[in-house]
CSV table of C-alpha atoms in Angstrom, one decimal:
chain,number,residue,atom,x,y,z
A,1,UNK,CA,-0.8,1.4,-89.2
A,2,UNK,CA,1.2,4.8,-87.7
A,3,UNK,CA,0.1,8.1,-88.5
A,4,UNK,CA,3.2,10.4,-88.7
A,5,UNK,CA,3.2,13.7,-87.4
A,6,UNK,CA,4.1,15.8,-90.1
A,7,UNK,CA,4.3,19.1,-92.0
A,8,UNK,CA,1.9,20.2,-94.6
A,9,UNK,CA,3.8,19.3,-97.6
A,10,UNK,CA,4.9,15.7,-96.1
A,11,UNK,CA,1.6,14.0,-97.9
A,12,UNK,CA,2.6,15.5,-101.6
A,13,UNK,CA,6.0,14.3,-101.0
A,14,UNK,CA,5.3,10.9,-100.2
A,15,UNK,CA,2.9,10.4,-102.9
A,16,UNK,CA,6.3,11.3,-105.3
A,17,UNK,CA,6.7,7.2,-104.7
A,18,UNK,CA,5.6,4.6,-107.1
A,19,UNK,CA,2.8,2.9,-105.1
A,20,UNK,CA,1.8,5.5,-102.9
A,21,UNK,CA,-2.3,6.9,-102.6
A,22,UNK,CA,-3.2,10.4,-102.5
A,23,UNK,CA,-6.5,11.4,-100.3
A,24,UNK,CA,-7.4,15.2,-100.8
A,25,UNK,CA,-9.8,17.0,-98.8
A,26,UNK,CA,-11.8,18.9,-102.1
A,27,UNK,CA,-14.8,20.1,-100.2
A,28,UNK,CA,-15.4,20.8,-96.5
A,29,UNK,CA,-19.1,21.3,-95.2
A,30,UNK,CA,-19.7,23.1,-91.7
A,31,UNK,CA,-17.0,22.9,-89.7
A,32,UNK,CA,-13.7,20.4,-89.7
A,33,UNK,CA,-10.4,20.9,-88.1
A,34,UNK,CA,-8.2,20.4,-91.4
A,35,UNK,CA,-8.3,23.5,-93.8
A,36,UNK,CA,-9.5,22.8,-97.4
A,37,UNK,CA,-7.1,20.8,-99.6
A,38,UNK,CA,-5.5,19.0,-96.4
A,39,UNK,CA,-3.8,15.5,-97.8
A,40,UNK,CA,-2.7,12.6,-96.2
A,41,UNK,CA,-0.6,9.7,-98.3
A,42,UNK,CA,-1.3,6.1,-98.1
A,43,UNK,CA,1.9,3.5,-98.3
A,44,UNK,CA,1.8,0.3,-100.4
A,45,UNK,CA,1.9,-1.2,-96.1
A,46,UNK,CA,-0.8,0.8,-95.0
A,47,UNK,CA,1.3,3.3,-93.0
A,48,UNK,CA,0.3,6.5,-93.1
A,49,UNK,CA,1.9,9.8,-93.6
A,50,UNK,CA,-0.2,13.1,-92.6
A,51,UNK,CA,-3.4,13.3,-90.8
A,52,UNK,CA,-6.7,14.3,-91.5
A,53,UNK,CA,-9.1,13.2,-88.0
A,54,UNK,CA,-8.2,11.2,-85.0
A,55,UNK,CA,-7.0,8.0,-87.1
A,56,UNK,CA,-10.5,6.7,-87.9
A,57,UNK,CA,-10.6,8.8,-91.2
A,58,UNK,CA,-7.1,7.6,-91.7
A,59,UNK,CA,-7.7,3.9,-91.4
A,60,UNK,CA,-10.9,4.4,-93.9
A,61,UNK,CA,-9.0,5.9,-96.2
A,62,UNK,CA,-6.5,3.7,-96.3
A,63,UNK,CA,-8.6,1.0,-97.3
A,64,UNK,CA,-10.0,2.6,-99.8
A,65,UNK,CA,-6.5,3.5,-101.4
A,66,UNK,CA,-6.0,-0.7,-100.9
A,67,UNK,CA,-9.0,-1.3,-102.8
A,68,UNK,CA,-7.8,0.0,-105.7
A,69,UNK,CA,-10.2,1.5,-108.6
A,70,UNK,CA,-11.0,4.8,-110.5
A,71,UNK,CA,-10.5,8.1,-108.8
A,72,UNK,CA,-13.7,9.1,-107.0
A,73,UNK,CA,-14.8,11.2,-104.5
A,74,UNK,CA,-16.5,10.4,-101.3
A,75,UNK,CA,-18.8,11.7,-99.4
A,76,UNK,CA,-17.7,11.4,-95.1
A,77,UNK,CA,-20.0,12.6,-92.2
A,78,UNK,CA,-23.0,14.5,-92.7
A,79,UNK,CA,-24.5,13.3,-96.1
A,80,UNK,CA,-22.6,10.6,-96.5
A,81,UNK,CA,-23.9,7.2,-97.5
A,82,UNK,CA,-21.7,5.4,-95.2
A,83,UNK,CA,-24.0,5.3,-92.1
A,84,UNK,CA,-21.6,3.8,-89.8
A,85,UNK,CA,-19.2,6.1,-90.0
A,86,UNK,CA,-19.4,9.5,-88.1
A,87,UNK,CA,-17.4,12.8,-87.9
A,88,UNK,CA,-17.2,14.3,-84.5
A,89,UNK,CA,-17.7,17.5,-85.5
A,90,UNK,CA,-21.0,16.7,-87.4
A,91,UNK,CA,-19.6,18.3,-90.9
A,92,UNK,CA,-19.1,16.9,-94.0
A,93,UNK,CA,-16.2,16.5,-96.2
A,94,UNK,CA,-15.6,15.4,-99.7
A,95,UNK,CA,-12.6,13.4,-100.0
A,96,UNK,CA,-9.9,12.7,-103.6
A,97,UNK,CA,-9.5,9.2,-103.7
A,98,UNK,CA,-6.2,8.8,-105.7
A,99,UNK,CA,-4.4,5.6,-105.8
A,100,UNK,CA,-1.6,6.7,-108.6
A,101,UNK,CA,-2.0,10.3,-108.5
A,102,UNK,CA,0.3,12.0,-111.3
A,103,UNK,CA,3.8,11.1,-110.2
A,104,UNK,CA,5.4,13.2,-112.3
A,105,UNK,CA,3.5,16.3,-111.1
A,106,UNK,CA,3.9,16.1,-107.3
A,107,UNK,CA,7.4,16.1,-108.2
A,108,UNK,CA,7.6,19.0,-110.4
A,109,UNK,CA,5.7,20.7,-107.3
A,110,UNK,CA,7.8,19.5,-104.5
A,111,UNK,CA,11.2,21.0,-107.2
A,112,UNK,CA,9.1,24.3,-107.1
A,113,UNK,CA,8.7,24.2,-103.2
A,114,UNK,CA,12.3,23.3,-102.5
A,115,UNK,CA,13.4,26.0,-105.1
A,116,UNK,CA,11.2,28.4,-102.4
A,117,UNK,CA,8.3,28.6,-104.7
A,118,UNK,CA,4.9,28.7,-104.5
A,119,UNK,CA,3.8,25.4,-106.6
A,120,UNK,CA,0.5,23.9,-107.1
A,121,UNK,CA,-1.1,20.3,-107.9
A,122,UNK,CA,-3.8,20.1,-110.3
A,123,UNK,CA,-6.6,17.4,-108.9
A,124,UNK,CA,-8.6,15.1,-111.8
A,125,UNK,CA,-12.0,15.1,-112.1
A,126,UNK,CA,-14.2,14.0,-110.5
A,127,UNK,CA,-12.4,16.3,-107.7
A,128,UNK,CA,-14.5,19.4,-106.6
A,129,UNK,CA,-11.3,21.5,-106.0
A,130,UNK,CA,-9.6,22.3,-109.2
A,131,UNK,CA,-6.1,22.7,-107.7
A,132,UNK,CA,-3.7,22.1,-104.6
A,133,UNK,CA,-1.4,25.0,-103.7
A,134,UNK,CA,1.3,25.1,-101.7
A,135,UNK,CA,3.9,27.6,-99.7
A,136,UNK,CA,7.0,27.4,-99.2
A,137,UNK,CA,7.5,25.9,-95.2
A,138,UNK,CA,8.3,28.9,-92.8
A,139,UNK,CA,11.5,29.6,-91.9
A,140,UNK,CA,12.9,31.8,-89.1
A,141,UNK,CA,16.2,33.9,-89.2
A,142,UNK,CA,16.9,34.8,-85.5
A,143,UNK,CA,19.3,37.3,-84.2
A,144,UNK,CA,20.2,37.7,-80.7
A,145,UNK,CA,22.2,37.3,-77.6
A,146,UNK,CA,21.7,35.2,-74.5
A,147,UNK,CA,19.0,32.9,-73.3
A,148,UNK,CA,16.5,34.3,-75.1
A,149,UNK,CA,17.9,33.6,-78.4
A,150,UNK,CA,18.9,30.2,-77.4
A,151,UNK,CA,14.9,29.5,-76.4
A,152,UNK,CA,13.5,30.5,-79.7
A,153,UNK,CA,15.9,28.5,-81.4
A,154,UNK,CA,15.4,25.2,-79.1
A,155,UNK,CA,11.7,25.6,-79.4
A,156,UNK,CA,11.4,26.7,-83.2
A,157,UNK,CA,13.8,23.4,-83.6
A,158,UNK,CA,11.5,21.4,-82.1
A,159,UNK,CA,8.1,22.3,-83.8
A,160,UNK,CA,10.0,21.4,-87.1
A,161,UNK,CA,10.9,25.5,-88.4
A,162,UNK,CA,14.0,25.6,-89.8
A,163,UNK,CA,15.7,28.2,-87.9
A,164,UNK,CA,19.1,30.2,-89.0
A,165,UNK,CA,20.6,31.7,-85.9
A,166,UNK,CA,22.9,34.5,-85.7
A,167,UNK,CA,24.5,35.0,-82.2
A,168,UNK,CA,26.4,38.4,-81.2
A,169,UNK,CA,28.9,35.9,-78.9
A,170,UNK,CA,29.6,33.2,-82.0
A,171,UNK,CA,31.2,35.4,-84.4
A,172,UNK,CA,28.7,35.8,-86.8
A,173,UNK,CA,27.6,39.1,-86.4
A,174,UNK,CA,29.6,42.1,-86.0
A,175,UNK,CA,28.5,45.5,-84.5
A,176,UNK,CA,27.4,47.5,-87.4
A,177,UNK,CA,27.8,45.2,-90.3
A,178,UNK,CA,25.1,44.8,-92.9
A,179,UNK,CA,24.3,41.2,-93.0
A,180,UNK,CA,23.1,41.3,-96.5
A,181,UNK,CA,25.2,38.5,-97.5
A,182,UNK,CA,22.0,36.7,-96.0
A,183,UNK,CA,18.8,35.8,-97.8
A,184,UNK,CA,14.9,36.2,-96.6
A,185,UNK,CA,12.1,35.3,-98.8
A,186,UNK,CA,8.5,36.1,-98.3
A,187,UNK,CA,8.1,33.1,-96.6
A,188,UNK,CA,10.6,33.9,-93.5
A,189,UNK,CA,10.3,35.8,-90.4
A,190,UNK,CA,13.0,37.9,-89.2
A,191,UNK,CA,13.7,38.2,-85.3
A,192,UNK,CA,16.3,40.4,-83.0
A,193,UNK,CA,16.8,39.4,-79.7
A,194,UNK,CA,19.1,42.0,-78.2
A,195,UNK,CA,19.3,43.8,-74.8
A,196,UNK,CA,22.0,46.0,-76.2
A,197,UNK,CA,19.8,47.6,-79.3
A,198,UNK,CA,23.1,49.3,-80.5
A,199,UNK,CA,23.4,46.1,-82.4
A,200,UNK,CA,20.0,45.9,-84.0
A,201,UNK,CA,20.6,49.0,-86.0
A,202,UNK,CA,22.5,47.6,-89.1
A,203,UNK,CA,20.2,44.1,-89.2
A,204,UNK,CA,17.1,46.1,-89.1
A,205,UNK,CA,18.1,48.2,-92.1
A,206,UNK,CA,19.3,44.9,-93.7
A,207,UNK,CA,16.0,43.2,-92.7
A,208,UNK,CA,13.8,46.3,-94.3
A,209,UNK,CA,14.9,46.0,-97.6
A,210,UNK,CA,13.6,42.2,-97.7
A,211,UNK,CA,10.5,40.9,-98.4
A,212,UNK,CA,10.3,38.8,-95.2
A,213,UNK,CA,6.3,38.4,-93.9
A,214,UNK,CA,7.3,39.1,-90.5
A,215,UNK,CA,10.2,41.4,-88.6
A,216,UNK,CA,10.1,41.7,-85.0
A,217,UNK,CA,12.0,43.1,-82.5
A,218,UNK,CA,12.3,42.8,-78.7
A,219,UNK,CA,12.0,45.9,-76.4
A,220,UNK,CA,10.2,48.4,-73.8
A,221,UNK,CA,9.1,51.7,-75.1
A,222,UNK,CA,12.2,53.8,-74.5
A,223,UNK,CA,13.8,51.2,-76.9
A,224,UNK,CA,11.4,51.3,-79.7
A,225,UNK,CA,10.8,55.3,-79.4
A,226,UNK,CA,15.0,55.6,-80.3
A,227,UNK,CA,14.7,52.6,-82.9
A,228,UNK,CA,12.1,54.6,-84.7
A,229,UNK,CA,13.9,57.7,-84.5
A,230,UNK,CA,17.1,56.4,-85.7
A,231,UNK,CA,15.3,54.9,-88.9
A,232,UNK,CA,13.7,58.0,-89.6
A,233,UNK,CA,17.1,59.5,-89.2
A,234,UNK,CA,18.2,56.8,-92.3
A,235,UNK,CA,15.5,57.7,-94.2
A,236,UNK,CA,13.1,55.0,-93.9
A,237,UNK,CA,9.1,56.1,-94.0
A,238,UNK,CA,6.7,55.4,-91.1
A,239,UNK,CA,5.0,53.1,-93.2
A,240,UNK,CA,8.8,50.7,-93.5
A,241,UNK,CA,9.1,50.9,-89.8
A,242,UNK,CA,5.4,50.3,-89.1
A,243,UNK,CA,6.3,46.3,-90.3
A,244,UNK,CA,8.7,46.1,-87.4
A,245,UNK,CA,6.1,44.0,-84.6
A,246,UNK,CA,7.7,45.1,-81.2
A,247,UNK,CA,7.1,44.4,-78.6
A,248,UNK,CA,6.8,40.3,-80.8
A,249,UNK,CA,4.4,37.6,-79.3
A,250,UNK,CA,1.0,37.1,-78.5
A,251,UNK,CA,2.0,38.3,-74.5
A,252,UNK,CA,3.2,41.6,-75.3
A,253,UNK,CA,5.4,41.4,-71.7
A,254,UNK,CA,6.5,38.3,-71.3
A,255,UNK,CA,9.8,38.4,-69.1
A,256,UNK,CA,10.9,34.4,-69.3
A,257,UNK,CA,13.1,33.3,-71.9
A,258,UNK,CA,10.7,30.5,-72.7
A,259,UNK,CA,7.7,32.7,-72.4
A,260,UNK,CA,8.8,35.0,-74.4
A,261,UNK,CA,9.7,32.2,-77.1
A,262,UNK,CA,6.6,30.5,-76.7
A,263,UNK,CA,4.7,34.0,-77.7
A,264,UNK,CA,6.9,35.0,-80.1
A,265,UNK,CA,6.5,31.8,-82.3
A,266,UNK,CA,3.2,31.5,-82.3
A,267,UNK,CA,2.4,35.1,-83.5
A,268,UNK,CA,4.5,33.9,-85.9
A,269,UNK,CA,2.8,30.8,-86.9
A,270,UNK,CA,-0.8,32.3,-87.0
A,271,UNK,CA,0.2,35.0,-89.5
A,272,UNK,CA,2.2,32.1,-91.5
A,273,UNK,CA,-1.0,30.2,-91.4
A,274,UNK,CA,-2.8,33.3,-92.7
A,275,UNK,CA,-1.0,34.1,-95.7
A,276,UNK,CA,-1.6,29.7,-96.9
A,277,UNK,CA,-4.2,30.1,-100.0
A,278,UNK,CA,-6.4,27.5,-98.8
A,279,UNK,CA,-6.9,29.5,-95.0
A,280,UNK,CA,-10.4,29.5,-94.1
């Protein structure tokens, strides 16, 4: 049995399959390292696809699935009847068993979720959670020029966050063109990467009317003092310009391409992660 590395929404849309288990996380007590309503899938083969633990969990719960039966809940770590089997955090959790979970409805949530939707799946009795919602995956826009765009986009690539890049030396952008031929939901974060702000001007008035969850914008003071002037000057309030995160990243001076992406996307991440309904 392999457990695959995969996004949060990779459990619901393996359990779309005919044959396929469903094992929701419905009640967490003390501490775990999976938020509430964390699913993994079970294949008709055993494999795996999600992760709850360090595989043990996984391999228990895929023998349940196997075995077949009524939905249930079960008890795991503290409080549970299973005696032999420890967590290693000493919590508890109450886990959804669901060998045929509603086919029809994981579906209709993974249409909503493609569609950029917020979706949900309702969870039988005897489950202690009434519903499983989901967000739309996050998605980055980038803007740029040089190594530090090509950073962000190589590493956002390789944590699995679809990434859009827009490159002043590719011919997609052009100085002082509105790019609002270009889409940003609530679930993407918008990021400039220019030395030469001159070209920010027109995105960032583009990227203000949207209702993306995150803008930011690379620069020293001097740069950010004339960026807010220049909105003001266009008639945007304090409070519009006040969502613009500059300097971006958790290391508000990193100087290495690489650093700086590495900072960047996860201040990104963690206020992604905040705005999931089951965060806690």
């Amino acid at each position: 049995m392999s457990a695959k590395l995969a996004g949060d929404q990779a459990a619901l849309r393996a359990a779309c399959q005919t044959g396929v288990g469903l094992c929701t996380i419905v009640n967490i007590e003390g501490s775990f390292s999976r938020r509430l309503g964390a699913q993994l899938a079970v294949h008709p083969d055993g494999r795996v696809t999600g992760s709850l633990a360090d595989g043990c969990l996984e391999q228990e719960l895929a023998r349940e699935i196997a075995a077949g039966g009524e939905r249930r809940v079960i008890r795991y770590g503290a409080g549970s009847p299973k005696i032999d089997f420890r967590l290693p955090c000493g919590g508890g959790l109450d886990i959804l068993i669901d060998s045929n979970p509603d086919r029809s409805a994981c579906r209709e949530a993974v249409a909503r979720l493609d569609e950029r939707k917020e979706a949900h799946l309702a969870l039988p009795e005897p489950s202690l959670l009434a519903k499983r919602r989901y967000v739309p995956e996050l998605s980055l826009v980038l803007f740029g020029e040089g190594p530090e765009l090509a950073a962000m986009a190589q590493v956002a690539g390789a944590a699995g966050i679809a990434v859009e890049t827009h490159g002043r030396d590719d011919g997609s952008l052009s100085l002082g063109q509105v790019p609002d031929h270009l889409e940003a939901d609530r679930w993407t974060a918008i990021v400039l990467l220019f030395h030469d702000h001159e070209w920010e001007r027109a995105i960032l008035r583009w990227a203000l009317t949207t209702p993306a969850f995150l803008i930011g914008a690379q620069g020293g003071a001097p740069a950010r003092a004339a960026r807010e002037a220049e909105l003001i000057s266009l008639g945007f309030a304090p409070q519009q310009i006040g969502r613009i995160a500059s300097p971006i990243g958790t290391v508000k001076h990193s100087r290495e391409p690489l650093g700086l992406a590495l900072s960047a996307l996860a201040d990104i991440a963690g206020a992604y992660e905040l705005r999931h309904p089951h965060h806690g």
